[in-house]
CSV table of C-alpha atoms in Angstrom, one decimal:
chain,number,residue,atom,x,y,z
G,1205,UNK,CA,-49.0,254.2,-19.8
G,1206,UNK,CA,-46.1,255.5,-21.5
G,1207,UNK,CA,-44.8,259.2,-23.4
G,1208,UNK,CA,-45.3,258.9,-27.0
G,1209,UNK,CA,-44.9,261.6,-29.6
G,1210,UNK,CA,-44.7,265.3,-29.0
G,1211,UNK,CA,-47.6,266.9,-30.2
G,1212,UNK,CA,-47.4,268.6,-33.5
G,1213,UNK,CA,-46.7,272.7,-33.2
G,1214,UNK,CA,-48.0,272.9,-29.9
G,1215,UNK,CA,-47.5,275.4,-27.3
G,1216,UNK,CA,-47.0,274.8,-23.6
G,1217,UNK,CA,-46.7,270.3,-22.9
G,1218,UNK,CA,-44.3,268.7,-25.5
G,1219,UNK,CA,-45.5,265.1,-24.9
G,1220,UNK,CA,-48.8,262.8,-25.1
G,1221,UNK,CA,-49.3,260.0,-22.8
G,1222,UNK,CA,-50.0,256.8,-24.7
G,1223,UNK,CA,-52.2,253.6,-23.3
G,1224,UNK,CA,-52.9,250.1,-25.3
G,1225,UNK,CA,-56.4,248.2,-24.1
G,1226,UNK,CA,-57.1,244.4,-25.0
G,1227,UNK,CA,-60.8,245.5,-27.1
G,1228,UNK,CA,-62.4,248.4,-25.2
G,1229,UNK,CA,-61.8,251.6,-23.5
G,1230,UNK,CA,-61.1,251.9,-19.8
G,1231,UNK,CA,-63.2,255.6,-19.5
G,1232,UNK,CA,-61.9,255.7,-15.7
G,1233,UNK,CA,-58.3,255.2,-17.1
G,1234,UNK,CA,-58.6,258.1,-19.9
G,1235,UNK,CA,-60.0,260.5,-17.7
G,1236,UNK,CA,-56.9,259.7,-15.0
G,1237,UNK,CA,-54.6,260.1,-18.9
G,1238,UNK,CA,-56.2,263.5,-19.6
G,1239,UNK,CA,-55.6,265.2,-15.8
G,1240,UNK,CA,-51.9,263.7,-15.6
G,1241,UNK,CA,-51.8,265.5,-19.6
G,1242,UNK,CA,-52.9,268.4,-18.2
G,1243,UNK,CA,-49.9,268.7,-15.3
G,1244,UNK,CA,-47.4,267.7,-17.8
G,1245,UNK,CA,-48.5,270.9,-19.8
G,1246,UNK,CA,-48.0,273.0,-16.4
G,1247,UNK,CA,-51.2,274.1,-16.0
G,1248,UNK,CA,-52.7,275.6,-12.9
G,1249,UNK,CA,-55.8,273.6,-13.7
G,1250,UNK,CA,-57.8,276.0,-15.6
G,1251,UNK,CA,-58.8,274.8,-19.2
G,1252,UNK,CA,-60.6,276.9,-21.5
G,1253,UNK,CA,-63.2,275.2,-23.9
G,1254,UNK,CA,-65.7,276.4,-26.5
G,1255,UNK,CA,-66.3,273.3,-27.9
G,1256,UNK,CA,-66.0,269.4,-28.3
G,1257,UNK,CA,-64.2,269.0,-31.6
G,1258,UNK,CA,-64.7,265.0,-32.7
G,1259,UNK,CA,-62.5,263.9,-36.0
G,1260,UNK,CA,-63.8,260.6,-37.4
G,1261,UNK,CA,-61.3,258.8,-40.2
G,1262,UNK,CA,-60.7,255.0,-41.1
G,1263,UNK,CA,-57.1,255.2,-41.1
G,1264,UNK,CA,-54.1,256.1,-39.4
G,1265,UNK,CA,-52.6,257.9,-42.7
G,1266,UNK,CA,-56.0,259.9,-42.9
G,1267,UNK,CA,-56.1,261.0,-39.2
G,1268,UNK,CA,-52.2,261.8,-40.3
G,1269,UNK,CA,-52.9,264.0,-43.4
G,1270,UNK,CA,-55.9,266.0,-41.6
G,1271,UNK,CA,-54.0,266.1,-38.3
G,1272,UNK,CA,-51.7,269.8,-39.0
G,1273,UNK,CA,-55.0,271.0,-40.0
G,1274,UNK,CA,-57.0,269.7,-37.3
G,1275,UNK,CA,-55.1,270.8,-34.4
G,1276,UNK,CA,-54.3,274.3,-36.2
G,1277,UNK,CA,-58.5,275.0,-36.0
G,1278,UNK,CA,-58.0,273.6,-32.7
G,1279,UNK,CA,-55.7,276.2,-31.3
G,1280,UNK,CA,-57.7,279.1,-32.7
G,1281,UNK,CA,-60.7,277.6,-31.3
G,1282,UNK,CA,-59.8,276.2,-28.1
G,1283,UNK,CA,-61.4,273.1,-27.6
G,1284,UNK,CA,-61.6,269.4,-26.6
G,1285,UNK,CA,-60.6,267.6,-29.5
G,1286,UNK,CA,-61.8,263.5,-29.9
G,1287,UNK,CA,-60.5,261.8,-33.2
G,1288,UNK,CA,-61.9,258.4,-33.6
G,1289,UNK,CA,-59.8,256.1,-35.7
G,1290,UNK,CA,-62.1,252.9,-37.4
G,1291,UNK,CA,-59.8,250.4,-39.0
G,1292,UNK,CA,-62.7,247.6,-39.4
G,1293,UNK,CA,-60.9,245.5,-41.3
G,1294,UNK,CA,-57.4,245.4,-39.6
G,1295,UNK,CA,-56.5,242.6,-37.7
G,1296,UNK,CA,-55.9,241.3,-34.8
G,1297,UNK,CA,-58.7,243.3,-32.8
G,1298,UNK,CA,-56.7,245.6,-30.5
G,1299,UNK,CA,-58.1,249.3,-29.1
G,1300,UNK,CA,-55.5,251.9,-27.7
G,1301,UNK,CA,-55.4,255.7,-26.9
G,1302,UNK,CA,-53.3,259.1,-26.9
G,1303,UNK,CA,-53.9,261.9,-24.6
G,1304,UNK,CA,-52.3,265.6,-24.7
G,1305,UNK,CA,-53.0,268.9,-23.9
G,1306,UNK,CA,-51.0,272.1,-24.7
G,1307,UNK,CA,-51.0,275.1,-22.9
G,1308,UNK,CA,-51.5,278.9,-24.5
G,1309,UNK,CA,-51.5,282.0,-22.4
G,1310,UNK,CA,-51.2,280.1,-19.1
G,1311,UNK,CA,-54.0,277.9,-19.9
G,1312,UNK,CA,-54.7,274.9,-21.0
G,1313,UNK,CA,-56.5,275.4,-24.6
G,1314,UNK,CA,-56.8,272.1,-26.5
G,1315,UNK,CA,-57.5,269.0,-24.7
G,1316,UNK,CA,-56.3,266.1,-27.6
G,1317,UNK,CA,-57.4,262.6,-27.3
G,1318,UNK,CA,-56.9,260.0,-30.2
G,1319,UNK,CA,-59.1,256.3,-30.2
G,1320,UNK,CA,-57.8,253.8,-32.3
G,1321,UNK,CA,-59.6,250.5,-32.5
G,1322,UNK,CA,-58.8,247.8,-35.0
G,1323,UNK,CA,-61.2,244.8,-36.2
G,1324,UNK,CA,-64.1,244.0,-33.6
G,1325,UNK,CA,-62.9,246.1,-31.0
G,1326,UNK,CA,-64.2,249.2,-33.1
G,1327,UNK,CA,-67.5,249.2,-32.0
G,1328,UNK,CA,-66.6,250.5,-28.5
G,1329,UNK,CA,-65.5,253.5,-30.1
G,1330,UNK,CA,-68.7,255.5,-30.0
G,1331,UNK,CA,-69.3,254.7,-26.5
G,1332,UNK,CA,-65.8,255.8,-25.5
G,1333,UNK,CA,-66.4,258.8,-27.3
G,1334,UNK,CA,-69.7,259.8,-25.6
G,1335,UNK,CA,-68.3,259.6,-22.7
G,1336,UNK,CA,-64.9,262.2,-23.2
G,1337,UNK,CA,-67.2,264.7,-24.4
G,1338,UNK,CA,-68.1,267.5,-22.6
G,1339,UNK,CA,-71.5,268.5,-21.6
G,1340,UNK,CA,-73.5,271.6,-22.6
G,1341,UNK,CA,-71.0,272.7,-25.4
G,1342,UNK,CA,-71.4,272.5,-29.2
G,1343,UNK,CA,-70.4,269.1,-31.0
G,1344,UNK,CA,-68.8,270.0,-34.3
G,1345,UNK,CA,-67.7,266.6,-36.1
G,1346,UNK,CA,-65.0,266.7,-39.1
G,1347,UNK,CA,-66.1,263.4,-41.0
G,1348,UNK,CA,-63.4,262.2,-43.0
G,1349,UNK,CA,-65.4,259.9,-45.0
G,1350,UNK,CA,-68.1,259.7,-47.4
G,1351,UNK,CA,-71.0,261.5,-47.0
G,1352,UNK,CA,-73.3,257.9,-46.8
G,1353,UNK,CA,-73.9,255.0,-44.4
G,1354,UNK,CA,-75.4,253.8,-40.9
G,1355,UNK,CA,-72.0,255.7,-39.3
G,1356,UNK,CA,-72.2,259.1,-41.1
G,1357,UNK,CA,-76.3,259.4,-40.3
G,1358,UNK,CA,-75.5,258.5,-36.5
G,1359,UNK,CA,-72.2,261.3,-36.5
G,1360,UNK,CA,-75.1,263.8,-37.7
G,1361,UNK,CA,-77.8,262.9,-35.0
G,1362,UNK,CA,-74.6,263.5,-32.7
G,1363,UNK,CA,-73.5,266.7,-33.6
G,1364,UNK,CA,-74.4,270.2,-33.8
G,1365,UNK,CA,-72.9,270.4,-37.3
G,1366,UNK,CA,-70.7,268.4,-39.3
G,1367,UNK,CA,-68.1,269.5,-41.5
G,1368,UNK,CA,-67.3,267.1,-45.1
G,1369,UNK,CA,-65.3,267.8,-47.6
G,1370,UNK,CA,-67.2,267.0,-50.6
G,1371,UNK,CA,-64.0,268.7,-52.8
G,1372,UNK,CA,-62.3,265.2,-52.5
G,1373,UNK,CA,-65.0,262.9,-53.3
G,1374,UNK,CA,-67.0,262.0,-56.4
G,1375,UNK,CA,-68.7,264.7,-57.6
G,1376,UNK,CA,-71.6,262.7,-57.9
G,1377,UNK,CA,-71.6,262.3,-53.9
G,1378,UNK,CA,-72.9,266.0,-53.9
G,1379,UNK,CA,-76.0,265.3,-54.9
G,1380,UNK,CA,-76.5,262.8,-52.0
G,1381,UNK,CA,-75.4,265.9,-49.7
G,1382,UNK,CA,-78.0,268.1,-51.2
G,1383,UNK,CA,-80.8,265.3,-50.3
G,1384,UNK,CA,-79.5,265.8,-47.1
G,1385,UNK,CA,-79.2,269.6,-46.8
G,1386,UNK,CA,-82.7,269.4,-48.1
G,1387,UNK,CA,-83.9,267.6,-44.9
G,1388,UNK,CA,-82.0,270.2,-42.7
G,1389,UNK,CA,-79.1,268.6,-42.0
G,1390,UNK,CA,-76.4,271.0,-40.0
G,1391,UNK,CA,-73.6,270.1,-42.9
G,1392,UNK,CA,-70.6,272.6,-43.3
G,1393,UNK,CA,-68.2,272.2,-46.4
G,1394,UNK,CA,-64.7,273.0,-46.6
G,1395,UNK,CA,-65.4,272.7,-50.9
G,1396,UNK,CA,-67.1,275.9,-49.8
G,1397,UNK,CA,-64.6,278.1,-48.0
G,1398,UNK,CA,-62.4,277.5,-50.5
G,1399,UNK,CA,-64.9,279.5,-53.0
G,1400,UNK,CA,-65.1,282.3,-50.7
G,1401,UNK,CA,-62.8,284.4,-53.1
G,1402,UNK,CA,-64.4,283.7,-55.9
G,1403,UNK,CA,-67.9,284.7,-55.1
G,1404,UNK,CA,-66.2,287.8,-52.9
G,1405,UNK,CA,-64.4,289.1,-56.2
G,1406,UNK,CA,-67.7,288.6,-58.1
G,1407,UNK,CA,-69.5,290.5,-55.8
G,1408,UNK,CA,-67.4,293.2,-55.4
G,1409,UNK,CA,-67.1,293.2,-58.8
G,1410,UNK,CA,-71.3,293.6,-59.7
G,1411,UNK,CA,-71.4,296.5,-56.9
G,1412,UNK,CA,-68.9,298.7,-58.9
G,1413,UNK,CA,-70.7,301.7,-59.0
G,1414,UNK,CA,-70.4,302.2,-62.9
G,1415,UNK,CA,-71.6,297.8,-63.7
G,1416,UNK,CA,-74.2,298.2,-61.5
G,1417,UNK,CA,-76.2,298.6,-64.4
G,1418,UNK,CA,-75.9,295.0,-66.1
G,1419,UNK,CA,-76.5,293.2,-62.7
G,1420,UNK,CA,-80.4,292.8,-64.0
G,1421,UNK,CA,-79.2,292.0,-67.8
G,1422,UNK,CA,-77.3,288.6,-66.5
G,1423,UNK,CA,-78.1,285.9,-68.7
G,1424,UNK,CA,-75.6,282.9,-68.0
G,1425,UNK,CA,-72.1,282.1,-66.6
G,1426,UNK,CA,-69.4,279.7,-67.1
G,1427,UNK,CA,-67.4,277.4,-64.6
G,1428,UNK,CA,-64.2,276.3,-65.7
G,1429,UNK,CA,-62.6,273.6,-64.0
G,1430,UNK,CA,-59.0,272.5,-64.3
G,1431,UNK,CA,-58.7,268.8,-65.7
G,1432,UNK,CA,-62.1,267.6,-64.4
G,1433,UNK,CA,-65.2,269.4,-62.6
G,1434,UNK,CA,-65.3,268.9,-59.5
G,1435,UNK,CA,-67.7,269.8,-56.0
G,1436,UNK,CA,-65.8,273.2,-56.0
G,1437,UNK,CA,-66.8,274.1,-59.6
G,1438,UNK,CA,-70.6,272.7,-59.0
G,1439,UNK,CA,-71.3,274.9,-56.1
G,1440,UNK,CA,-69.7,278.1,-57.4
G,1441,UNK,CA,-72.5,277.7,-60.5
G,1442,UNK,CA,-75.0,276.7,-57.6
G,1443,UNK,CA,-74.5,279.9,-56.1
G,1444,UNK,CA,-74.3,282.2,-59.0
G,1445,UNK,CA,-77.9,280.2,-60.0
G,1446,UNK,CA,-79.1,281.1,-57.0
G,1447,UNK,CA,-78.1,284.9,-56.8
G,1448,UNK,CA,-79.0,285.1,-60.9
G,1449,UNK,CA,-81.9,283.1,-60.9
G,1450,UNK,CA,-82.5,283.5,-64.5
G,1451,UNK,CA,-79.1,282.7,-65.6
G,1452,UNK,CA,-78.3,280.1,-67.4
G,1453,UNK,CA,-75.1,277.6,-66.1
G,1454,UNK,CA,-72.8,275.9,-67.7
G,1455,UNK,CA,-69.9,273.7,-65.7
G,1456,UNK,CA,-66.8,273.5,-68.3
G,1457,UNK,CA,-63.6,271.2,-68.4
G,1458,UNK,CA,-60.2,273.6,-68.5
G,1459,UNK,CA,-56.3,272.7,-68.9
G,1460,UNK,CA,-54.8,270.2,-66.9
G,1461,UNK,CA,-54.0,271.0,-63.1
G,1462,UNK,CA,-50.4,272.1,-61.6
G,1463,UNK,CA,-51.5,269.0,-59.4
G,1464,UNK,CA,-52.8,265.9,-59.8
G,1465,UNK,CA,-53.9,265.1,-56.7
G,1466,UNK,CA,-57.4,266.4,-55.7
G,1467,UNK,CA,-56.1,266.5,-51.7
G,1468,UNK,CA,-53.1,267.8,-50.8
G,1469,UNK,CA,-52.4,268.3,-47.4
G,1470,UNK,CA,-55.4,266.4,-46.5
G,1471,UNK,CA,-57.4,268.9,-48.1
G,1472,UNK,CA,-56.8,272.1,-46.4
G,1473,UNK,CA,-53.5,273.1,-46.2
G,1474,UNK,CA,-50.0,272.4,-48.2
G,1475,UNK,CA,-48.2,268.9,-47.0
G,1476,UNK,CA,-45.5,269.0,-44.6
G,1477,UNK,CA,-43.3,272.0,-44.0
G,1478,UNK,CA,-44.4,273.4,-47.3
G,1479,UNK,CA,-43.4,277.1,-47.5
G,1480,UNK,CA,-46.9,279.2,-47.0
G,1481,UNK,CA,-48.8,280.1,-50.7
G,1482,UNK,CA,-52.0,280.4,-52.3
G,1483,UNK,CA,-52.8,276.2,-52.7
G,1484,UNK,CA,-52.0,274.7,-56.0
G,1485,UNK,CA,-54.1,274.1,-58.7
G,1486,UNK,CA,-55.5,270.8,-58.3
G,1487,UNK,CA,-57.7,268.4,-60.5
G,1488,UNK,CA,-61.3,269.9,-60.3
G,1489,UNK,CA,-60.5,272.9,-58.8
G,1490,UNK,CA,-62.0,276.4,-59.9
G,1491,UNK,CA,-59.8,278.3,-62.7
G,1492,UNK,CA,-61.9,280.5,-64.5
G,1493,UNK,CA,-65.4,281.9,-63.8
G,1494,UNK,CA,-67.3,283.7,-66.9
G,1495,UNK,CA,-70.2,285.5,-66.9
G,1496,UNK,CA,-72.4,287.6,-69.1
G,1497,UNK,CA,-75.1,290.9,-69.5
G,1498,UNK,CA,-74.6,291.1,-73.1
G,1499,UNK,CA,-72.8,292.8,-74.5
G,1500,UNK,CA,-70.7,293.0,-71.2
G,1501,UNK,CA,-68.7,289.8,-70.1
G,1502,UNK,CA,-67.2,289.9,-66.9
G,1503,UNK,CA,-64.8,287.2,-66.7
G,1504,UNK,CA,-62.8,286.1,-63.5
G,1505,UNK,CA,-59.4,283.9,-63.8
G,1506,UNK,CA,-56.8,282.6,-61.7
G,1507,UNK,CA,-52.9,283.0,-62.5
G,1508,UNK,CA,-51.1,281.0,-59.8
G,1509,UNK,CA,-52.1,282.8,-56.5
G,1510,UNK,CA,-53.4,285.8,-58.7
G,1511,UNK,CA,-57.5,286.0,-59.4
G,1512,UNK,CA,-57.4,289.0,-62.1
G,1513,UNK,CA,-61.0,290.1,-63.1
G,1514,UNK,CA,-62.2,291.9,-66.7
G,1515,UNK,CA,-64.7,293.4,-67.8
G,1516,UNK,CA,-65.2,293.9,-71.2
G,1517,UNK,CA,-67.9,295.8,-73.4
G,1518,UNK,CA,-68.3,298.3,-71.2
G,1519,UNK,CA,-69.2,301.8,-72.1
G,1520,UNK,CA,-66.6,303.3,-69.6
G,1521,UNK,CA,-64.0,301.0,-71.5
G,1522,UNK,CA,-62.5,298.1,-70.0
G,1523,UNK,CA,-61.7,297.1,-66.4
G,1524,UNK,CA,-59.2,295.2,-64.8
G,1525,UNK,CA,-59.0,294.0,-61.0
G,1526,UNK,CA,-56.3,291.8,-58.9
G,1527,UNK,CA,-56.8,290.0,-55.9
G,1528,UNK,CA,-54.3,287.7,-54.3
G,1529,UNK,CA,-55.6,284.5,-53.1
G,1530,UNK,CA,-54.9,284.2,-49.0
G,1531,UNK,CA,-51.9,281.6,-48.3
G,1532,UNK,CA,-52.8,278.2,-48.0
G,1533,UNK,CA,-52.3,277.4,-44.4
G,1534,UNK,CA,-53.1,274.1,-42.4
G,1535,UNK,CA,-56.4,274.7,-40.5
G,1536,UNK,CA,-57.4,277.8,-42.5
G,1537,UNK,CA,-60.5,276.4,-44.2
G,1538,UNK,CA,-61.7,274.3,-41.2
G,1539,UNK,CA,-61.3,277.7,-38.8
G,1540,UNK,CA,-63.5,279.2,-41.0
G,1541,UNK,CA,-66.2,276.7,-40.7
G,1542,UNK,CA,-65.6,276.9,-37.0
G,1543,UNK,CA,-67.0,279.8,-36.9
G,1544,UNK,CA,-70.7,278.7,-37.0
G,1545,UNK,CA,-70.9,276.1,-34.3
G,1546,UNK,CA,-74.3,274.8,-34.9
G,1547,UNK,CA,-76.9,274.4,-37.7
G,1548,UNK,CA,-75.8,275.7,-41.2
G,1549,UNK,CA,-75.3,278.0,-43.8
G,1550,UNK,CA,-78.1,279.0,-45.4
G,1551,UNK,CA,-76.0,280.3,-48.8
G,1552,UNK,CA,-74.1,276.9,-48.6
G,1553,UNK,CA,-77.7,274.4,-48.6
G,1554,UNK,CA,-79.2,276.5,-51.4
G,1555,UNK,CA,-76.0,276.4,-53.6
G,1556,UNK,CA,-75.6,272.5,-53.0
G,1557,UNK,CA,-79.3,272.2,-54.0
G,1558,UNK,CA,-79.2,274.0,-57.1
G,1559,UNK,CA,-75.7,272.6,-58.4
G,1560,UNK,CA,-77.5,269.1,-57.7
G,1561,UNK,CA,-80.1,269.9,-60.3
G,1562,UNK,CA,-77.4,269.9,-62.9
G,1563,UNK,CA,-76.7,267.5,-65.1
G,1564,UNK,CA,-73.4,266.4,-63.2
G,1565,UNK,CA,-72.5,263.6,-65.9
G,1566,UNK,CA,-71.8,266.3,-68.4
G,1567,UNK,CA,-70.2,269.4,-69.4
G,1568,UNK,CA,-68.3,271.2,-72.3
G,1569,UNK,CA,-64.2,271.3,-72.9
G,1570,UNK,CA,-62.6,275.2,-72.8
């Protein structure tokens, strides 16, 4: 057993114990890793859980990218925190482990352990796992994978939810989440927090007192995405179908993105010691949202970290609104989904639903 790397921005222990096995998992020898983790952090013995927090990704670079915004969520919801690491194909077979806990207010409050198996020693993995969890609390799992396969059905019969990312996969993988939010599947999506503005100015905006009026004249609305639509874009027009159910939705291609990339940071939260700011504009993300009670058009945009929402042909005359979007911090997006620790969001299944029944294969330019 040796001392590896400090743990990123944690509070209380500096260090992680670190322990290499031939092909499986000594479970006596982890449990003997997390107590000595626990007196390197200083505790008094007391450790403070509300949930078993299990991270599943098929490479070291992906734990790596999620990990700021992993352990972020972690501190807000004090946990104990399993991330399995799958490299199937790596060779030669080899299985190893990292332990640490870090101490907040005089208890320990995130309880960090880190499986890595290579080749054919991966399938002692989910055994390992089962056996560091903790009984009788909730079982979130972050999957950083595709929503498919044998691996992904088994991490939902596991958990209590299970939180994707469907913002930085195909869009077509959406539909395959709606089959599965159709058979009740507890699936959170962090393509979903990151709407939460939109729909909150939209909202706000249709309760006005004085546009009241036009909420039972909507007729259709417009999703602008920039460089390419994407999951973000396709459940914003899910939702609006399914608060409007008469309106007609259209998903639209914008200007190119101030990024590329459709994950930075891992996909919630800026890379690295970025300085905090509304998240870039990246490839399929939300820039404008358009809707209409003719001859009113209420029209929602995004300047940087500005949303600014008109009205126009209005008989009080024309109104403008500005919301800044909330800085982009590691974490943010997942804490958010951490707040419901079991089943789903209702909003979320219907919106996935109805933006599946959209032809996903096209759209119009703006």
């Amino acid at each position: 057993m040796t001392l590896g790397e400090p743990i990123a921005a944690g509070q209380g222990s500096r260090a992680e114990l670190s322990i290499d096995f031939d092909e499986g998992f000594d479970l006596g020898k982890l449990q003997r890793m997390l107590q000595d983790a626990r007196d390197l952090a200083g505790s008094a013995g007391e450790t403070v859980s509300t949930l078993n927090l299990v991270a599943i990704y098929f490479s070291q670079a992906a734990y790596e990218r999620a990990r700021p915004a992993l352990e972020t969520a972690a501190r807000v919801h004090p946990c104990r925190m399993v991330v399995l690491i799958a490299e199937a194909k790596a060779e030669p077979p080899a299985a190893s482990a990292r332990v640490a806990a870090v101490r907040a207010a005089g208890t320990v409050a995130l309880e960090r352990i880190v499986l890595l198996a290579r080749g054919r020693a991966v399938r002692h993995l989910e055994s390992a796992m089962t056996g560091l969890l903790l009984p009788e609390l909730p079982r979130v799992v972050v999957w950083g994978g595709r929503p498919e396969g044998p691996l992904f059905q088994h991490a939902m019969e596991l958990g209590d939810r299970i939180v994707i990312d469907s913002g930085t996969r195909p869009l077509a993988s959406l539909r395959a989440v709606a089959q599965l939010l159709a058979r009740g599947a507890p699936i959170g999506d962090l393509a979903w927090a990151r709407i939460f503005p939109w729909q909150g100015l939209a909202a706000e905006l249709l309760d006005v007192p004085s546009l009241r009026e036009h909420r039972s004249r909507l007729q259709s609305a417009r999703v602008v995405c920039a460089g390419d639509v994407g999951a973000e874009g396709a459940l914003l027009g899910g939702w609006f179908a399914t608060r409007v159910k008469r309106a007609k939705v259209e998903l639209a291609i914008g200007s190119a993105p101030e990024v590329d990339s459709p994950v930075p940071g891992g996909g919630d939260g800026p890379p690295g010691d970025a300085p905090m700011a509304a998240a870039p504009v990246t490839r399929g993300n939300v820039v404008e949202l358009q809707f209409a009670a003719p001859p009113v058009t209420f029209t929602l945009r995004r300047e940087r970290s500005i949303l600014i929402a008109e009205v126009k042909g209005d008989d009080d005359g024309e109104v403008v609104n500005r919301v800044r979007l909330p800085p982009e911090t590691p974490g943010r997006l997942l804490s958010i989904e951490l707040k419901l620790l079991s089943g789903r969001d209702e909003l979320y299944a219907e919106a996935a639903q109805a933006a599946a029944r959209m032809d996903l294969t096209r759209w119009t330019s703006s």
